[in-house]
XYZ file of N, CA and C in Angstrom:
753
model
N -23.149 7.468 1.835
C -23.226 7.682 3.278
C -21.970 8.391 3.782
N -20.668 7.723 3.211
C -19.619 8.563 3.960
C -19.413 10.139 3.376
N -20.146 10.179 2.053
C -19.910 11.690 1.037
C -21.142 12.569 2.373
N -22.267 12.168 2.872
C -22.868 12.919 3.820
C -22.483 12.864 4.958
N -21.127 12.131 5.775
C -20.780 12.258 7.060
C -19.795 13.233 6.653
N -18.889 13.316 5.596
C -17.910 14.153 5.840
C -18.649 15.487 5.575
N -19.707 15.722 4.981
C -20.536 17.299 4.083
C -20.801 17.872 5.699
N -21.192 16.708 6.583
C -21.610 17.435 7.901
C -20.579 17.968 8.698
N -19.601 16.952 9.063
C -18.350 17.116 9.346
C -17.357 18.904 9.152
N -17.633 18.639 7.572
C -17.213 19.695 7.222
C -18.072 21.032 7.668
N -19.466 20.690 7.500
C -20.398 22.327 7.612
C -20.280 23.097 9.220
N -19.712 21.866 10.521
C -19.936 22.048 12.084
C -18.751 22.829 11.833
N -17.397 22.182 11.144
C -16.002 22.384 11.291
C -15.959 23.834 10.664
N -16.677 25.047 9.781
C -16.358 25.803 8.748
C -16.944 26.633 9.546
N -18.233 26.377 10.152
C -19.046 27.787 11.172
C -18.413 28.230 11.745
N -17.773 27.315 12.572
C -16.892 27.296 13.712
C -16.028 28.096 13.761
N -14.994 27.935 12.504
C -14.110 28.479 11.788
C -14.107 29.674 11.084
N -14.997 29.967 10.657
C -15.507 31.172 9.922
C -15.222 32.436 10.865
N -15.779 32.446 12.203
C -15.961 33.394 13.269
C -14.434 33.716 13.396
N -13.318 32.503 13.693
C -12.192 32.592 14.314
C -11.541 32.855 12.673
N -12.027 33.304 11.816
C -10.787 33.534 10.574
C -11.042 35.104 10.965
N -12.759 35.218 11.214
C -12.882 36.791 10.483
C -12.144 37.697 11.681
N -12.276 37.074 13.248
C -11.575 37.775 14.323
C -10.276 38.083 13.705
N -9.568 36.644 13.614
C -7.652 37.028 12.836
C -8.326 38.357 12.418
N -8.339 38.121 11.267
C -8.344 39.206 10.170
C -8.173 40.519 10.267
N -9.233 40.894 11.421
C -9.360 42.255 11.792
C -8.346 42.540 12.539
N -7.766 41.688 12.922
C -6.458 41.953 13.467
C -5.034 42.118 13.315
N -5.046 41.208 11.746
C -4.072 41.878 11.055
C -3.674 43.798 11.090
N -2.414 43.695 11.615
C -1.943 44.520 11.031
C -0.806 45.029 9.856
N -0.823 45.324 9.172
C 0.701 45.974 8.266
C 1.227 46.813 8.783
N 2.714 45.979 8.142
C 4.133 46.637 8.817
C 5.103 46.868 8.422
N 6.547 46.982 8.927
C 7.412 46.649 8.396
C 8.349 45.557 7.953
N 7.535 44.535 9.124
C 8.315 43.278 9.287
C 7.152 42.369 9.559
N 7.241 41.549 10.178
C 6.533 40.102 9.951
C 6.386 39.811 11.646
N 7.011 40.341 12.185
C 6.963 39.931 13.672
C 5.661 40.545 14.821
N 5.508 39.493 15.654
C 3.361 40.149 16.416
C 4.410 40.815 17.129
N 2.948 41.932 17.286
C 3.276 42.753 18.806
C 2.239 42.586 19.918
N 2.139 42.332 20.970
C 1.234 42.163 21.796
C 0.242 42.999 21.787
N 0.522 44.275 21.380
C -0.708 45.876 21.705
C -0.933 45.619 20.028
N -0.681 45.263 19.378
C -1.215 44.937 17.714
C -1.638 44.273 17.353
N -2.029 43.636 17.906
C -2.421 42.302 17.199
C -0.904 41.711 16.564
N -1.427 40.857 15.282
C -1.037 40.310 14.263
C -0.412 41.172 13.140
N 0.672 40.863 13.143
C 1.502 42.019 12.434
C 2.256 40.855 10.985
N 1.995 41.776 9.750
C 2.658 41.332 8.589
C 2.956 41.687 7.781
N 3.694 42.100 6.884
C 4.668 42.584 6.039
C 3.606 42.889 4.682
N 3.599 43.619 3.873
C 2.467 43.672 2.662
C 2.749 42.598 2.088
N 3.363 42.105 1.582
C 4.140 40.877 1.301
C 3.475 39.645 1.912
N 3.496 39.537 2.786
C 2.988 38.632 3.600
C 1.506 38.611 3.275
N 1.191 39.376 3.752
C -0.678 39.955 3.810
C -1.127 39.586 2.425
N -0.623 39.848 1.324
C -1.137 39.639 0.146
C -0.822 38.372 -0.035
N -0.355 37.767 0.030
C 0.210 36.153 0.099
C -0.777 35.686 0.624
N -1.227 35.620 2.083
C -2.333 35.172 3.097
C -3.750 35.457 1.996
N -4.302 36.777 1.763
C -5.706 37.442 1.336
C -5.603 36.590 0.136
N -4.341 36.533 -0.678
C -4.561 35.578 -2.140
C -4.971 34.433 -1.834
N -4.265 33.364 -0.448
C -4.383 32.034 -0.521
C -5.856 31.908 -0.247
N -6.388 32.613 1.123
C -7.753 32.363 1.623
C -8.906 32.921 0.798
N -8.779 33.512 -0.380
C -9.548 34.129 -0.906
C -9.829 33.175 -2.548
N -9.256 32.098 -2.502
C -9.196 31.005 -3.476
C -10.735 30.623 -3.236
N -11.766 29.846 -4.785
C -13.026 30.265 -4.476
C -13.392 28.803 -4.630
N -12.102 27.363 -4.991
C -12.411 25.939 -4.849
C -11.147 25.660 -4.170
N -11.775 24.255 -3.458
C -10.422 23.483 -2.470
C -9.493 23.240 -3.228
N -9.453 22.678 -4.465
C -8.473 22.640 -5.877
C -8.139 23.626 -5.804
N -8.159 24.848 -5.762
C -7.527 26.248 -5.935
C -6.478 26.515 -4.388
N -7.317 26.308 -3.687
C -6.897 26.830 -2.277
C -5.900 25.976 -1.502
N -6.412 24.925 -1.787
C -4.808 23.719 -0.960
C -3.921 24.178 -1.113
N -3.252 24.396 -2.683
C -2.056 24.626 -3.338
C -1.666 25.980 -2.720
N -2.570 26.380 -2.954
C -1.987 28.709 -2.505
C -2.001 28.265 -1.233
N -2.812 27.468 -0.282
C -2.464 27.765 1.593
C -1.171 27.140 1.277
N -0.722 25.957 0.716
C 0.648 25.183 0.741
C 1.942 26.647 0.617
N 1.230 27.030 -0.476
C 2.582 28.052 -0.898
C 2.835 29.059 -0.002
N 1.549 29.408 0.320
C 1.807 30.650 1.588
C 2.548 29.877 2.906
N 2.335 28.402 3.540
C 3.481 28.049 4.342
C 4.651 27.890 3.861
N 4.886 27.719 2.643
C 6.236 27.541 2.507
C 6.841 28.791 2.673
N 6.332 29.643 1.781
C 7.085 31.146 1.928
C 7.068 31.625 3.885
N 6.091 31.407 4.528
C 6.343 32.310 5.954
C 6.015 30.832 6.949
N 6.787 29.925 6.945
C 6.730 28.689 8.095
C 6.187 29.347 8.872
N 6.980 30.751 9.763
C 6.958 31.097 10.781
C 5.055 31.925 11.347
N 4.200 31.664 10.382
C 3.402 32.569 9.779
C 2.509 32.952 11.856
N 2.028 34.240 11.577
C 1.139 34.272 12.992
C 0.116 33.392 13.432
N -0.645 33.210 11.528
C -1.088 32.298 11.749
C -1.333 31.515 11.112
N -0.017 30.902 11.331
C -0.276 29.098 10.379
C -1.327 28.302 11.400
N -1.795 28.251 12.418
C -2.543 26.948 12.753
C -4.074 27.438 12.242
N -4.448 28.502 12.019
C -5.410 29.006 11.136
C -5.674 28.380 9.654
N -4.351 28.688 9.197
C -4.111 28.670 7.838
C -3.654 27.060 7.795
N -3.278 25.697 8.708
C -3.616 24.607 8.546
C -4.494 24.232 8.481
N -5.486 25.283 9.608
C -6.574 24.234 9.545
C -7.888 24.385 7.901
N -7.613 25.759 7.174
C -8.489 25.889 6.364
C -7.618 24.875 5.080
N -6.371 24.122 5.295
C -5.699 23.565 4.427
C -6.329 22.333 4.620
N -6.712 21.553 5.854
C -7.301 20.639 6.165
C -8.447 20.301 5.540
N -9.107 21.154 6.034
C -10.755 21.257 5.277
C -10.593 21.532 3.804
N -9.666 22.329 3.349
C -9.918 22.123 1.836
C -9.438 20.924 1.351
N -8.394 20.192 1.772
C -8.125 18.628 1.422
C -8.824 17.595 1.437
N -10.102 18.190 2.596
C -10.924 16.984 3.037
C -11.895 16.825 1.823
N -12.088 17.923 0.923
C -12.850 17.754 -0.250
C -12.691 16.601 -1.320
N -11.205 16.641 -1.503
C -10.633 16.117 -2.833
C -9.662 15.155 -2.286
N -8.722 15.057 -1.378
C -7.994 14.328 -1.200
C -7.268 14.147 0.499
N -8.195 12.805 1.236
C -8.180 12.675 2.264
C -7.059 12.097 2.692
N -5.808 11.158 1.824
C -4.745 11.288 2.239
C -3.883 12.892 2.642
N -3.577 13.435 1.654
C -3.068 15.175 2.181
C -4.314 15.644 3.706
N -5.150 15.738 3.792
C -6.486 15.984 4.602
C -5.551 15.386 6.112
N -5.352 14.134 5.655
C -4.534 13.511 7.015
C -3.025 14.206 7.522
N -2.570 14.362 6.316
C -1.561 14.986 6.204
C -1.437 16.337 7.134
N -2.606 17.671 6.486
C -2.593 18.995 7.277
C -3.095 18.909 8.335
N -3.811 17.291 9.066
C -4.200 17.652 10.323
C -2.975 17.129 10.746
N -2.269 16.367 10.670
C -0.710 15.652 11.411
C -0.018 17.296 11.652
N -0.481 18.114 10.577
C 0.629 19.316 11.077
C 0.124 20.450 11.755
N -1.246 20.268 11.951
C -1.894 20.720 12.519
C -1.960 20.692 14.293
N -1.970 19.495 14.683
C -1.942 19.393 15.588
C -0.206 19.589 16.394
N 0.802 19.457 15.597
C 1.787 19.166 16.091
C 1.884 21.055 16.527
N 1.242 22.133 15.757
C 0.939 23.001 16.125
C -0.024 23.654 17.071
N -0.812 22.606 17.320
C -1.964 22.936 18.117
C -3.164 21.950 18.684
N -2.365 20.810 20.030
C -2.138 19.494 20.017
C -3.337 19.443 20.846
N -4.297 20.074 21.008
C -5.285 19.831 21.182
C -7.088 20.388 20.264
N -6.083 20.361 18.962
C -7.156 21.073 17.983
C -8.111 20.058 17.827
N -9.363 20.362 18.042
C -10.796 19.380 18.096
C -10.943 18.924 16.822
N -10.950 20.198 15.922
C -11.324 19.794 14.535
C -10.157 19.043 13.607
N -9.095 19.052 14.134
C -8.433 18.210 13.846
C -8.453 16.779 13.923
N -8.405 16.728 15.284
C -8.493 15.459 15.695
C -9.878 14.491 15.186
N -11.253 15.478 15.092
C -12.426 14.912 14.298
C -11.739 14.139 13.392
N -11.220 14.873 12.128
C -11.159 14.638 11.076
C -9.754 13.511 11.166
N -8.709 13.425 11.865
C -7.862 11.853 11.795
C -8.587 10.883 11.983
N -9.418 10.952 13.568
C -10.358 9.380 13.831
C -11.175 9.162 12.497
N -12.102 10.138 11.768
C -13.060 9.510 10.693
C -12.188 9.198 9.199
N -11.118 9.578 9.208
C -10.359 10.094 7.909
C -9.473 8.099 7.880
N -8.718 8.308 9.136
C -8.206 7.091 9.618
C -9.070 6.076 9.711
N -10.088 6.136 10.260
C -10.696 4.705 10.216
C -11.379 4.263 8.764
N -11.748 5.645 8.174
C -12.339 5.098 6.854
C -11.316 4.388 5.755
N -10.095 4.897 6.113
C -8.762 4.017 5.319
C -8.726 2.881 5.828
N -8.319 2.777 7.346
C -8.532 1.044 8.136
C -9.181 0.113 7.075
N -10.750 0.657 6.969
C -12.089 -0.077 6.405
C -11.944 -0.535 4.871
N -11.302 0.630 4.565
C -10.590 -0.075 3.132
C -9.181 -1.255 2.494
N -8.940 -1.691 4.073
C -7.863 -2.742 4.296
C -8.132 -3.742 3.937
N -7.424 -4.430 3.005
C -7.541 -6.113 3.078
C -6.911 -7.041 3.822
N -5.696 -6.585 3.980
C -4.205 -7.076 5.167
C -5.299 -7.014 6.687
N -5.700 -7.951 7.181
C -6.065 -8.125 8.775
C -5.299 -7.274 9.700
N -4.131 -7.324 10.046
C -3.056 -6.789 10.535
C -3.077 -5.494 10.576
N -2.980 -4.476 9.021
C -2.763 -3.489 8.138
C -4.430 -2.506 9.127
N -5.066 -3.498 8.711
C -6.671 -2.802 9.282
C -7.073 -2.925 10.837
N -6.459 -3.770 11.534
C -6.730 -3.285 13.148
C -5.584 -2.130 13.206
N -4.448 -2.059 12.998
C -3.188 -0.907 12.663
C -4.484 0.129 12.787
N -5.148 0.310 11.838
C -5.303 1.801 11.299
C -6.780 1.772 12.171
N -7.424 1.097 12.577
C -8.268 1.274 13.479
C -7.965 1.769 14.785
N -7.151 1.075 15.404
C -6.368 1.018 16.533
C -5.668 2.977 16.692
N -5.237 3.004 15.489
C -4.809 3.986 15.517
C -5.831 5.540 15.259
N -6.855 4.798 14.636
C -8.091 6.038 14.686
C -8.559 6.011 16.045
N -8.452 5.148 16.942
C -9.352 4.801 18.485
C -8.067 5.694 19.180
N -6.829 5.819 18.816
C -6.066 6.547 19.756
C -6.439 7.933 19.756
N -6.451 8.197 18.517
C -7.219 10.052 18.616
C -8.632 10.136 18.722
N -9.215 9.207 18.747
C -10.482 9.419 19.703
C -10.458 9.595 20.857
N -9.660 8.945 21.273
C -9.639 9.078 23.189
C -8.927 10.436 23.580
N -8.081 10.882 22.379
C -7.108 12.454 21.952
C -8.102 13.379 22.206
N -9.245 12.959 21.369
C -10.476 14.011 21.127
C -11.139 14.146 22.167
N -11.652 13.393 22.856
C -12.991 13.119 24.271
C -11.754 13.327 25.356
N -10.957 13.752 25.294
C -10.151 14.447 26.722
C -9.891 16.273 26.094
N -9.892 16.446 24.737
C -9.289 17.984 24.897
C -9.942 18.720 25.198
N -9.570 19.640 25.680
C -10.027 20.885 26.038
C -10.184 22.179 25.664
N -11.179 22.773 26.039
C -11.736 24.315 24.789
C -10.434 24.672 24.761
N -10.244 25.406 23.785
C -8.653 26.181 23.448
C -9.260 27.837 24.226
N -8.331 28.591 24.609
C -8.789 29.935 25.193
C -9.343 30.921 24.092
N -8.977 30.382 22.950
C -9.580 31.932 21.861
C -10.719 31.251 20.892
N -11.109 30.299 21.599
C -12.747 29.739 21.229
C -13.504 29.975 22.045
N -14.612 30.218 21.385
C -15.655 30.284 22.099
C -16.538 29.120 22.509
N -17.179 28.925 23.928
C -17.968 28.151 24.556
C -18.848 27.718 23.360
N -19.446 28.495 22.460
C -20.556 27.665 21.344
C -20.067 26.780 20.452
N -18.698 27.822 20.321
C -18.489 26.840 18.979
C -17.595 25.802 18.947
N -17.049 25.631 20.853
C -15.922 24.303 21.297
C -17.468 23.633 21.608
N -18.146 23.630 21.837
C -19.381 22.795 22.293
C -20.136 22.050 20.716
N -20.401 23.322 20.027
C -20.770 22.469 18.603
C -19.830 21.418 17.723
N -18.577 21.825 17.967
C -17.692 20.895 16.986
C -17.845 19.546 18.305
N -17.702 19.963 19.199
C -17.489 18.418 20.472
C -18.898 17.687 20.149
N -20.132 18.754 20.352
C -21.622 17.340 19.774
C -20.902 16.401 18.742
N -20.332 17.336 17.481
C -20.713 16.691 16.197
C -19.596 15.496 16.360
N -18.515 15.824 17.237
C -17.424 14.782 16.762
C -17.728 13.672 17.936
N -18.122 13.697 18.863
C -18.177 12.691 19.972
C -18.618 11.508 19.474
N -20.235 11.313 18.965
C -20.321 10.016 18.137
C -19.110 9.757 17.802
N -18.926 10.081 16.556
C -17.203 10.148 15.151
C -16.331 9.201 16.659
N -15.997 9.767 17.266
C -15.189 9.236 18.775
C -15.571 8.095 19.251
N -16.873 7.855 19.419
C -17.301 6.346 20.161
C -17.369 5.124 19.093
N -17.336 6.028 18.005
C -17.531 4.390 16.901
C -16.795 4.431 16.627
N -15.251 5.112 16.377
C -13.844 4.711 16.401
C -13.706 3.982 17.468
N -13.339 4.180 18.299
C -13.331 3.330 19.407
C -13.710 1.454 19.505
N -15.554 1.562 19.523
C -16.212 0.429 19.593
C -15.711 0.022 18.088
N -15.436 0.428 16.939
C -15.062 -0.335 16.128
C -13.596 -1.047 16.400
N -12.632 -0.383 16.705
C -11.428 -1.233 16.821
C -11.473 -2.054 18.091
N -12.429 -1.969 19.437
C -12.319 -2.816 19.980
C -13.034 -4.333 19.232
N -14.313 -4.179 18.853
C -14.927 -5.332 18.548
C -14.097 -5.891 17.274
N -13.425 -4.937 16.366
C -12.237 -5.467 15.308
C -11.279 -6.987 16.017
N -11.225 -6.632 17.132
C -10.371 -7.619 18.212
C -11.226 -8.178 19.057
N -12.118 -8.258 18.836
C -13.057 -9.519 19.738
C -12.646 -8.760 21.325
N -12.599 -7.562 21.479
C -12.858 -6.813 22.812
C -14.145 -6.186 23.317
N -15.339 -7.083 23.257
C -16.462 -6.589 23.359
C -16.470 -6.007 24.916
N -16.214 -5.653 25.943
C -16.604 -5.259 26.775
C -16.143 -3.422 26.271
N -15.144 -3.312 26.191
C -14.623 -2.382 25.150
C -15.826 -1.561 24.155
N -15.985 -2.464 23.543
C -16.632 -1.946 22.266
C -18.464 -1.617 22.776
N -18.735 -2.681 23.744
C -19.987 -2.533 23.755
C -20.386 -0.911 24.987
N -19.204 -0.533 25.778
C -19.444 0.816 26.525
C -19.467 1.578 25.422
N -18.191 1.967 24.530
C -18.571 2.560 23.528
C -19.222 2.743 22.370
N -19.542 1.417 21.571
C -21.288 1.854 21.283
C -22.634 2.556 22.190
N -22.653 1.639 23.194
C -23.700 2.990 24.091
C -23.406 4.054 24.477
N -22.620 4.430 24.567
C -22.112 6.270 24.955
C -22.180 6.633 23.604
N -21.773 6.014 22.244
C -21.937 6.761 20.799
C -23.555 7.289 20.505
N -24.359 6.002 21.270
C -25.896 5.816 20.963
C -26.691 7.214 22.207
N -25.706 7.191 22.906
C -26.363 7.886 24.237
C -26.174 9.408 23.856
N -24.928 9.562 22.687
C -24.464 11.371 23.012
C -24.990 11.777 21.340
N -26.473 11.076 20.816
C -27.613 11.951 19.946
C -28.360 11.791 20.242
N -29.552 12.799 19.550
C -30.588 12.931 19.652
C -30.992 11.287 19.313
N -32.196 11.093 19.852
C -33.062 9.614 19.895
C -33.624 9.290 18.298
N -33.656 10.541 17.886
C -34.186 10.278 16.330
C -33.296 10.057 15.480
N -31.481 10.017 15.909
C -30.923 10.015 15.156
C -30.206 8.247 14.760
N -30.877 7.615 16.276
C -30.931 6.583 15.892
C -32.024 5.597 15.093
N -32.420 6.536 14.637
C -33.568 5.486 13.745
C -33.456 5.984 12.442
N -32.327 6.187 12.084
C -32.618 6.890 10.867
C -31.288 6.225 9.800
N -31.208 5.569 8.892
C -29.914 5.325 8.349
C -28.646 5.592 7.944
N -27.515 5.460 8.779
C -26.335 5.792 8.969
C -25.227 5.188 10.035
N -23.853 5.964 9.933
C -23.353 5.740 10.875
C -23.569 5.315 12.191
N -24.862 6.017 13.011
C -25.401 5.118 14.232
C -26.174 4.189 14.160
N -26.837 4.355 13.729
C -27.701 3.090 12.923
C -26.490 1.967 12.870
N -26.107 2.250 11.958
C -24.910 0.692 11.504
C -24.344 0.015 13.153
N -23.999 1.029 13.609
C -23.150 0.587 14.978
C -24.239 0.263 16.174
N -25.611 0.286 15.882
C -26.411 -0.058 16.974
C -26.211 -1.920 16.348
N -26.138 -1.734 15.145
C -26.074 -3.157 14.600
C -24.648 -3.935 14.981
N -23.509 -3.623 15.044
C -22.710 -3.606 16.089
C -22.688 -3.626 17.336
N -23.526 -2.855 17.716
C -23.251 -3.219 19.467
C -23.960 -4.782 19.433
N -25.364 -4.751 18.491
C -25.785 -5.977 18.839
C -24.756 -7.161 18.561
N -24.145 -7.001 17.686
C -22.979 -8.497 17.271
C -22.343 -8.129 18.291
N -21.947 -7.215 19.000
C -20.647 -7.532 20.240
C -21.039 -8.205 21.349
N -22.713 -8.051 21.799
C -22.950 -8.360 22.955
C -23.210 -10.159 22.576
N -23.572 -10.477 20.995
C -23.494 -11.601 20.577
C -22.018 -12.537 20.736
N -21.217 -12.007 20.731
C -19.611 -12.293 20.818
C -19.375 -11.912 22.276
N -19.629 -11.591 22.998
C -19.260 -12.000 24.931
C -19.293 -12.959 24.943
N -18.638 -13.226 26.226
C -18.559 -14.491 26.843
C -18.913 -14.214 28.474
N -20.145 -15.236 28.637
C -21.189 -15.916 27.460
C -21.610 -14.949 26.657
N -22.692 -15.652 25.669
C -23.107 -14.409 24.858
C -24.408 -14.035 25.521
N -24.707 -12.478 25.218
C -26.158 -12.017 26.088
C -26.826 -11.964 24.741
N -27.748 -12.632 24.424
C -28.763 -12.740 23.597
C -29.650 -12.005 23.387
N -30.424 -11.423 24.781
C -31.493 -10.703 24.949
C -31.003 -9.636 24.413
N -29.940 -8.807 24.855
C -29.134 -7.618 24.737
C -28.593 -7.446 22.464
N -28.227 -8.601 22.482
C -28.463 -9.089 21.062
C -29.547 -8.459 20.349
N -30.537 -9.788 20.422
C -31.700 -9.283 19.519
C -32.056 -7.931 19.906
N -32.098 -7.396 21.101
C -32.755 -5.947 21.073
C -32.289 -5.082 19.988
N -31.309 -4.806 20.056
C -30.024 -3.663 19.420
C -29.888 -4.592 17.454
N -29.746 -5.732 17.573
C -30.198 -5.865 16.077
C -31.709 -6.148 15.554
N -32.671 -6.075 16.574
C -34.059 -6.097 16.005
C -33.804 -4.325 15.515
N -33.645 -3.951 16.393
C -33.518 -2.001 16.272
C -32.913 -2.070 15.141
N -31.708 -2.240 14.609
C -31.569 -2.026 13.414
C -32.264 -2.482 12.138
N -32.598 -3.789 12.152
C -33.776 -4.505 11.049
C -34.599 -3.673 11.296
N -35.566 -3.140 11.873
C -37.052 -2.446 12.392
C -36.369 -0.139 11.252
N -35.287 -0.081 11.227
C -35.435 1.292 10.715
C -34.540 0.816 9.356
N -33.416 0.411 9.722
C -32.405 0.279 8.472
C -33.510 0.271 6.776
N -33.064 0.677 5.837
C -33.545 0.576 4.398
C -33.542 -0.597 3.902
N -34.262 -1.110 2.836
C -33.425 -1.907 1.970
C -31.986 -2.297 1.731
């Protein structure tokens, strides 16, 4: 289940991305030096340029992490490193979601309202939380995936995106956002908390996507234990939301 949330994750995050690499690109220009010019676009040294075309032109995430790594080290200053983080991101997210956490931390510190960034800390972060045994250790890392959720459901389109494709990455990540959230509240017995954000998670898909086994699915089964855990407890509100899950869930 989580190998098909991140495959999706990844396919919204790469479309998206694809458009805004091939714009750069054409905009590269070669030069003498490394420095943009406003009437040029993107200006870079052959040196540079071949460095960049080698790293992005790597044909597995095993290949490509390492060459985007090397190409920041050689040009920190690069035109476009928040480009070239973010395809470092996504290739980490393949093989190794600690580093994955890693290029979005530097990602954003470059570009502090990057969507696809922030997607990928709340699901990246909470799926580590979930692997906690320390009580403590695992509201920490929940708590802390629910902070860049609330990061995520306030940012705003960046100016050199486009309306489709700040709108497609926001569908796909908003759920990702409400069940971070409703999970670290109900983690803490904060059901009033948890139970708005399960229904806004349940409210922002399609209707078929709750009947089908997964991530919403699981958390409709959740909202029902939270409204079970109020005080008092609402019962009715209960069985509804966990009959719904018994009635589609699998074996």
């Amino acid at each position: 289940m989580k190998k098909v949330v991140v495959a999706s994750l990844l396919a919204v995050s790469s479309v998206a991305l694809v458009s805004r690499i091939a714009v750069a690109q054409t905009q590269v220009n070669l030069g003498s030096n490394a420095q943009a010019s406003s009437n040029a676009g993107i200006q870079m040294s052959p040196a540079e340029y071949k460095a960049y075309n080698d790293a992005i032109g790597q044909t597995t995430p095993q290949t490509k992490a390492p060459a985007l790594e090397s190409y920041l080290t050689a040009y920190p200053q690069s035109a476009v490193k928040a480009d070239v983080l973010q395809q470092l991101m996504l290739s980490y997210v393949a093989f190794d979601h600690a580093k994955a956490i890693d290029a979005a931390d530097r990602l954003l510190q470059v570009d502090p309202n990057n969507l696809r960034a922030l997607t990928f800390e709340v699901y990246l972060r909470k799926e580590a939380a979930d692997q906690q045994t320390d009580a403590t250790a695992k509201q920490a890392g929940l708590d802390k995936a629910a902070e860049y959720a609330q990061k995520g459901l306030a940012a705003t389109k960046p100016k050199d995106m486009s309306d489709a494709d700040f709108n497609t990455v926001k569908t796909a990540a908003t759920p990702v956002f409400y069940s971070a959230i409703g999970t670290a509240a109900l983690n803490k017995k904060d059901t009033a908390t948890a139970i708005d954000a399960f229904k806004k998670e349940l409210a922002s898909v399609p209707v078929d996507q709750t009947t089908k086994p997964g991530p919403v699915l699981q958390d409709t089964y959740f909202l029902g234990l939270a409204y079970l855990q109020s005080t008092p407890p609402d019962l009715v509100n209960c069985a509804f939301y966990v009959s719904r899950f018994v009635a589609f869930a699998t074996e």
